[in-house]
Short mmCIF file of C-alpha atoms and ligand atoms in Angstrom, two decimals:
data_model
loop_
_atom_site.label_atom_id
_atom_site.label_comp_id
_atom_site.label_asym_id
_atom_site.label_seq_id
_atom_site.Cartn_x
_atom_site.Cartn_y
_atom_site.Cartn_z
CA MET A 65 6.62 19.55 -3.47
CA LYS A 66 8.72 19.11 -6.58
CA LYS A 67 6.34 18.37 -9.42
CA ILE A 68 6.05 14.58 -9.43
CA GLN A 69 6.34 12.94 -12.79
CA HIS A 70 5.78 9.29 -11.93
CA VAL A 71 4.94 7.55 -8.66
CA LEU A 72 7.17 4.47 -8.70
CA SER A 73 8.64 4.10 -5.22
CA THR A 74 8.16 5.53 -1.75
CA SER A 75 11.82 6.61 -1.83
CA GLN A 76 10.77 9.52 -4.07
CA PHE A 77 8.95 11.26 -1.22
CA ASN A 78 10.28 13.30 1.67
CA ARG A 79 8.50 14.20 4.87
CA ALA A 80 7.28 17.56 3.59
CA ASP A 81 5.79 15.87 0.50
CA LEU A 82 3.88 13.48 2.74
CA GLU A 83 2.62 16.24 5.04
CA LYS A 84 1.38 18.17 2.04
CA LEU A 85 -0.44 15.14 0.67
CA PHE A 86 -1.96 14.44 4.10
CA ALA A 87 -3.30 17.99 4.36
CA ARG A 88 -4.73 17.76 0.87
CA ALA A 89 -6.26 14.34 1.64
CA ASP A 90 -8.05 15.94 4.62
CA ARG A 91 -9.56 18.46 2.21
CA MET A 92 -10.46 15.67 -0.23
CA GLU A 93 -12.34 13.88 2.54
CA LYS A 94 -14.40 17.04 3.13
CA LEU A 95 -15.10 17.33 -0.59
CA HIS A 96 -16.14 13.67 -0.74
CA ARG A 97 -18.41 13.98 2.28
CA SER A 98 -20.01 17.17 0.94
CA LYS A 99 -21.22 15.16 -2.10
CA LYS A 100 -20.69 18.27 -4.19
CA PRO A 101 -19.64 17.60 -7.80
CA SER A 102 -16.11 18.72 -8.56
CA LYS A 103 -14.51 19.81 -11.80
CA ILE A 104 -10.90 19.77 -10.62
CA LEU A 105 -9.92 17.07 -13.15
CA ALA A 106 -12.60 17.75 -15.76
CA GLY A 107 -11.40 16.75 -19.21
CA LYS A 108 -8.69 14.43 -17.84
CA ILE A 109 -8.67 10.69 -18.40
CA MET A 110 -7.09 8.08 -16.13
CA SER A 111 -6.31 4.62 -17.44
CA ALA A 112 -6.24 1.75 -14.92
CA LEU A 113 -4.11 -0.98 -16.45
CA PHE A 114 -4.12 -3.97 -14.10
CA TYR A 115 -2.36 -7.24 -14.94
CA GLU A 116 -2.96 -8.56 -11.42
CA PRO A 117 -6.19 -8.71 -9.38
CA SER A 118 -7.30 -5.75 -7.30
CA THR A 119 -10.42 -4.52 -5.58
CA ARG A 120 -9.52 -1.52 -3.43
CA THR A 121 -6.61 -0.09 -5.34
CA ARG A 122 -8.28 -0.03 -8.73
CA LEU A 123 -11.75 0.96 -7.56
CA SER A 124 -10.47 3.65 -5.20
CA PHE A 125 -8.34 5.15 -7.97
CA GLU A 126 -11.33 5.08 -10.32
CA THR A 127 -13.60 6.59 -7.68
CA ALA A 128 -10.98 9.26 -6.93
CA MET A 129 -10.86 10.24 -10.61
CA LEU A 130 -14.64 10.32 -10.97
CA LYS A 131 -15.06 12.29 -7.72
CA LEU A 132 -12.74 14.97 -9.12
CA GLY A 133 -14.73 15.21 -12.35
CA GLY A 134 -12.32 13.18 -14.48
CA GLN A 135 -12.99 10.06 -16.51
CA VAL A 136 -11.67 6.54 -16.51
CA ILE A 137 -10.70 3.89 -19.06
CA SER A 138 -9.93 0.62 -17.43
CA THR A 139 -8.80 -2.91 -18.06
CA GLU A 140 -8.98 -4.90 -14.86
CA ASN A 141 -7.69 -8.15 -16.24
CA ALA A 142 -5.10 -6.91 -18.68
CA ALA A 143 -3.17 -10.18 -18.68
CA GLN A 144 -6.12 -11.88 -20.37
CA PHE A 145 -8.25 -9.16 -21.89
CA SER A 146 -5.69 -6.78 -23.33
CA SER A 147 -3.33 -7.35 -26.23
CA ALA A 148 -0.80 -8.74 -23.73
CA ILE A 149 -2.33 -12.14 -24.48
CA LYS A 150 -1.36 -11.65 -28.13
CA GLY A 151 2.20 -10.98 -27.03
CA GLU A 152 2.27 -7.17 -26.90
CA SER A 153 5.06 -5.83 -24.67
CA ILE A 154 4.39 -3.62 -21.66
CA GLU A 155 6.27 -0.82 -23.39
CA ASP A 156 4.09 -0.90 -26.52
CA SER A 157 0.89 -0.97 -24.47
CA ILE A 158 2.09 2.02 -22.42
CA ARG A 159 3.08 4.00 -25.51
CA ILE A 160 -0.38 3.57 -26.96
CA ILE A 161 -2.41 4.12 -23.79
CA GLY A 162 -0.40 7.30 -23.20
CA GLN A 163 -1.98 8.62 -26.37
CA TYR A 164 -5.44 8.17 -24.86
CA ALA A 165 -5.02 8.88 -21.17
CA ASP A 166 -3.41 11.64 -19.05
CA VAL A 167 -2.22 9.24 -16.34
CA ILE A 168 -1.79 5.46 -16.15
CA VAL A 169 -2.30 3.50 -12.94
CA PHE A 170 -0.36 0.31 -13.48
CA ARG A 171 -0.20 -3.04 -11.67
CA HIS A 172 1.85 -5.94 -12.96
CA PRO A 173 3.33 -9.14 -11.44
CA LYS A 174 6.91 -8.37 -12.44
CA ILE A 175 9.24 -6.48 -10.07
CA GLY A 176 10.48 -3.34 -11.82
CA SER A 177 7.70 -3.34 -14.43
CA ALA A 178 6.40 0.09 -13.39
CA ALA A 179 9.86 1.59 -13.92
CA LEU A 180 9.98 -0.11 -17.31
CA ALA A 181 6.63 1.47 -18.15
CA ALA A 182 7.83 4.88 -16.97
CA ASN A 183 10.84 4.68 -19.28
CA VAL A 184 8.64 4.88 -22.35
CA ALA A 185 5.63 6.73 -20.95
CA THR A 186 4.66 10.19 -22.14
CA VAL A 187 2.20 10.57 -19.23
CA PRO A 188 2.66 9.91 -15.48
CA ILE A 189 2.77 6.26 -14.40
CA ILE A 190 1.51 5.36 -10.93
CA ASN A 191 2.88 2.07 -9.62
CA ALA A 192 -0.11 0.27 -8.13
CA GLY A 193 2.03 -2.78 -7.30
CA ASP A 194 4.89 -4.33 -9.26
CA GLY A 195 4.90 -7.93 -8.10
CA ALA A 196 6.76 -8.33 -4.83
CA GLY A 197 8.41 -4.94 -5.52
CA GLU A 198 6.61 -1.85 -4.23
CA HIS A 199 3.15 -0.38 -3.69
CA PRO A 200 3.87 3.28 -2.93
CA THR A 201 0.32 4.66 -2.87
CA GLN A 202 -0.62 2.03 -0.30
CA ALA A 203 2.32 3.11 1.87
CA ILE A 204 1.26 6.77 1.63
CA LEU A 205 -2.27 5.96 2.72
CA ASP A 206 -0.85 3.78 5.49
CA MET A 207 1.23 6.65 6.90
CA TYR A 208 -1.81 8.92 6.58
CA THR A 209 -3.88 6.38 8.50
CA ILE A 210 -1.31 6.20 11.31
CA LYS A 211 -1.30 10.01 11.58
CA LYS A 212 -5.08 10.21 11.58
CA GLU A 213 -5.60 7.40 14.08
CA LEU A 214 -2.78 8.09 16.54
CA HIS A 215 -2.26 11.84 15.87
CA LYS A 216 1.49 11.46 15.44
CA ILE A 217 4.04 9.27 13.70
CA ASP A 218 7.35 10.10 15.43
CA GLY A 219 8.31 7.80 18.30
CA LEU A 220 5.88 4.98 17.49
CA THR A 221 6.58 1.26 17.51
CA ILE A 222 5.26 -0.72 14.56
CA GLY A 223 4.89 -4.50 14.63
CA MET A 224 4.73 -6.01 11.16
CA VAL A 225 3.32 -9.50 10.97
CA GLY A 226 2.99 -12.21 8.33
CA ASP A 227 4.64 -12.36 4.94
CA ILE A 228 7.56 -9.97 5.37
CA LYS A 229 9.41 -11.51 2.45
CA TYR A 230 6.91 -10.97 -0.35
CA SER A 231 4.70 -8.15 0.95
CA ARG A 232 5.21 -5.13 -1.30
CA VAL A 233 3.17 -3.13 1.16
CA ILE A 234 5.76 -3.71 3.88
CA ARG A 235 8.64 -3.14 1.46
CA SER A 236 7.20 0.26 0.56
CA LEU A 237 6.23 1.22 4.10
CA ILE A 238 9.67 0.63 5.66
CA LYS A 239 11.13 3.18 3.25
CA PHE A 240 9.04 5.89 4.93
CA VAL A 241 10.15 5.06 8.43
CA GLY A 242 13.48 6.85 8.09
CA LEU A 243 11.64 10.12 7.35
CA TYR A 244 10.28 10.17 10.91
CA LYS A 245 11.99 10.25 14.29
CA ASN A 246 12.56 7.29 16.62
CA ILE A 247 10.30 4.76 14.98
CA LYS A 248 10.98 1.19 16.09
CA LEU A 249 10.13 -1.81 13.95
CA ASN A 250 9.42 -5.38 15.03
CA PHE A 251 8.84 -8.06 12.43
CA ALA A 252 7.17 -11.40 13.07
CA SER A 253 7.04 -14.02 10.33
CA PRO A 254 7.55 -17.71 9.76
CA LYS A 255 11.25 -18.44 9.15
CA GLU A 256 10.53 -19.00 5.46
CA LEU A 257 9.02 -15.51 5.10
CA THR A 258 11.55 -13.27 6.82
CA MET A 259 12.66 -10.05 5.16
CA THR A 260 15.00 -10.04 2.20
CA ASP A 261 18.70 -9.25 2.70
CA GLU A 262 18.13 -6.12 0.65
CA ASP A 263 15.47 -4.79 3.04
CA ARG A 264 17.60 -5.71 6.04
CA ALA A 265 20.56 -3.84 4.54
CA PHE A 266 18.32 -0.84 3.87
CA LEU A 267 17.22 -0.66 7.53
CA HIS A 268 20.81 -0.98 8.74
CA GLU A 269 21.98 1.70 6.36
CA LYS A 270 19.30 4.12 7.58
CA ASN A 271 20.00 3.25 11.23
CA ILE A 272 16.41 2.22 11.82
CA PRO A 273 16.19 -0.04 14.90
CA PHE A 274 14.39 -3.32 14.24
CA SER A 275 14.03 -6.82 15.64
CA GLU A 276 12.94 -10.00 13.94
CA TYR A 277 10.79 -12.62 15.64
CA HIS A 278 9.10 -15.85 14.71
CA GLU A 279 6.32 -15.40 17.23
CA LEU A 280 4.26 -12.48 18.50
CA ASP A 281 5.00 -12.87 22.19
CA GLY A 282 8.09 -10.71 22.37
CA PHE A 283 6.62 -7.37 21.35
CA LEU A 284 2.82 -7.20 21.50
CA ALA A 285 2.73 -5.08 24.66
CA ASP A 286 4.92 -2.40 23.07
CA VAL A 287 3.35 -1.92 19.66
CA ASP A 288 1.35 1.14 18.72
CA ILE A 289 0.53 -0.32 15.32
CA LEU A 290 0.12 -4.00 14.53
CA TYR A 291 0.42 -4.14 10.72
CA VAL A 292 -0.82 -7.53 9.53
CA THR A 293 -0.17 -8.87 6.04
CA ARG A 294 -1.65 -11.64 3.94
CA VAL A 295 0.66 -14.50 3.01
CA GLN A 296 1.14 -13.71 -0.68
CA LYS A 297 -0.17 -16.89 -2.28
CA GLU A 298 0.58 -15.69 -5.80
CA ARG A 299 4.34 -15.46 -5.10
CA PHE A 300 4.72 -19.11 -4.03
CA GLU A 301 6.05 -21.77 -6.34
CA SER A 302 4.65 -24.54 -4.17
CA GLN A 303 0.97 -24.53 -3.27
CA ALA A 304 1.69 -26.97 -0.42
CA GLU A 305 4.21 -24.54 1.06
CA TYR A 306 1.62 -21.75 0.91
CA GLU A 307 -1.00 -23.93 2.63
CA ARG A 308 1.51 -24.77 5.35
CA LEU A 309 2.36 -21.12 6.04
CA LYS A 310 -0.84 -19.20 5.31
CA SER A 311 -2.18 -19.30 8.86
CA ALA A 312 1.12 -19.12 10.72
CA PHE A 313 -0.15 -15.98 12.49
CA VAL A 314 -3.80 -15.33 13.17
CA ILE A 315 -4.82 -12.21 15.07
CA THR A 316 -7.71 -12.90 17.44
CA PRO A 317 -9.46 -10.84 20.14
CA GLN A 318 -7.35 -12.77 22.65
CA ILE A 319 -4.19 -11.36 21.06
CA LEU A 320 -5.63 -7.84 21.20
CA THR A 321 -5.99 -8.14 24.97
CA ARG A 322 -2.18 -8.10 25.10
CA MET A 323 -1.92 -4.84 23.16
CA LYS A 324 -2.11 -1.26 24.40
CA LYS A 325 -5.57 0.30 24.70
CA LYS A 326 -4.40 3.10 22.45
CA SER A 327 -3.07 1.12 19.53
CA ILE A 328 -4.36 0.08 16.10
CA VAL A 329 -4.47 -2.98 13.88
CA MET A 330 -3.84 -2.28 10.20
CA HIS A 331 -4.03 -4.45 7.08
CA ALA A 332 -3.93 -3.41 3.41
CA LEU A 333 -6.58 -6.08 2.74
CA PRO A 334 -7.67 -8.48 1.36
CA ARG A 335 -7.41 -10.60 4.48
CA VAL A 336 -7.77 -14.34 4.29
CA THR A 337 -7.32 -16.04 7.68
CA GLU A 338 -4.75 -13.77 9.31
CA ILE A 339 -7.23 -11.55 11.19
CA SER A 340 -10.26 -13.30 12.61
CA PRO A 341 -13.55 -11.48 11.86
CA GLU A 342 -14.24 -11.14 15.61
CA VAL A 343 -11.49 -8.53 15.72
CA ASP A 344 -13.51 -6.24 13.43
CA SER A 345 -15.71 -4.88 16.20
CA ASP A 346 -12.74 -3.82 18.36
CA PRO A 347 -12.26 -0.04 18.03
CA ARG A 348 -8.56 -0.69 17.42
CA ALA A 349 -9.37 -2.49 14.15
CA ALA A 350 -8.43 0.30 11.75
CA TYR A 351 -8.27 -1.60 8.46
CA PHE A 352 -11.62 -0.57 7.05
CA ARG A 353 -10.94 3.08 7.91
CA GLN A 354 -7.50 2.59 6.32
CA ALA A 355 -9.13 1.43 3.06
CA GLN A 356 -11.40 4.49 3.12
CA ASN A 357 -8.35 6.73 3.49
CA GLY A 358 -7.08 5.24 0.22
CA LEU A 359 -9.73 7.20 -1.63
CA TYR A 360 -8.66 10.54 -0.14
CA ILE A 361 -4.95 9.93 -0.68
CA ARG A 362 -5.54 8.87 -4.28
CA MET A 363 -7.68 11.98 -4.92
CA ALA A 364 -4.82 14.07 -3.49
CA LEU A 365 -2.21 12.32 -5.65
CA LEU A 366 -4.20 12.57 -8.87
CA LYS A 367 -4.62 16.29 -8.31
CA GLU A 368 -0.88 16.61 -7.67
CA LEU A 369 -0.03 14.81 -10.91
CA LEU A 370 -2.64 16.33 -13.19
CA VAL A 371 -3.27 19.93 -12.19
C1 NCD B 632 -2.15 -5.33 -1.21
C2 NCD B 632 -1.42 -5.59 -2.49
O1 NCD B 632 -2.03 -5.73 -3.56
O2 NCD B 632 -0.19 -5.64 -2.41
N1 NCD B 632 -3.53 -5.06 -1.39
C3 NCD B 632 -3.93 -3.79 -1.70
O3 NCD B 632 -3.42 -3.15 -2.59
N2 NCD B 632 -4.89 -3.26 -0.95
C4 NCD B 632 -1.93 -6.39 -0.18
C5 NCD B 632 -2.25 -7.82 -0.56
O4 NCD B 632 -2.72 -8.12 -1.65
O5 NCD B 632 -2.00 -8.67 0.30
#
């Protein structure tokens, strides 16, 4: 793997990079389960600078750093509790935090903000979500989850459901699809939340076959992975519009009966109403295992950036 400087977009990674990270994540899982203290990142400091809410992403990054013997400085509500409220620019905050920390994990509501941060950063920036832009570390852990659960990635059919327009998770994940062979994509969303023209153009350009639906009926029997997304409330201008669309698709045990026995349901979480809790006990419900994989992938990435 070429030494990575910043992690801004999934388009930076090739298949060999991913395979290497997956193998390292397997080793990180062993290390985690052994409960042995590690000194791999001793003396290193990670700053988690989050201007948008997060549970899994921030806490798994912090846990990853601590597990590897590093330390963490964190501001989980940077929009209110950092100097941003006094009017400090992203660039100035990044310049300063780069003097304290060896890596900055950054989440911000504005598309392109992570790239802006990287322009002035003297330490690696990890994009932990730039608005409706990208969420590359989520996409890496998603591919890792697919590999772990289904033992292959080539040739699979992925059904993506929900908010295809605003989901940064989906936007990042589709960029990986072209690295693998014969993956088919099916999207199901309300008409108001179909994919952007830019994403559609990207899939055409890479010759990735895909179909767009406004209901689930057409493709459930074929999918190997049903990737469900939350309708992204925070991206809506109208609350009423969000309320109208938020439960357009709800995955229930009844829906799972129409899926293959050997298939999985994924979700980056948090879920609101889009997967009913009764689905959780189905062995195909992979979303909690997926969240756990986030820890191993983030341990692997931090090692890659800092050692
Ligand atoms: C996702 C995100 O923040 O984009 N969550 C996450 O990182 N686990 C998905 C979401 O919030 O819907």
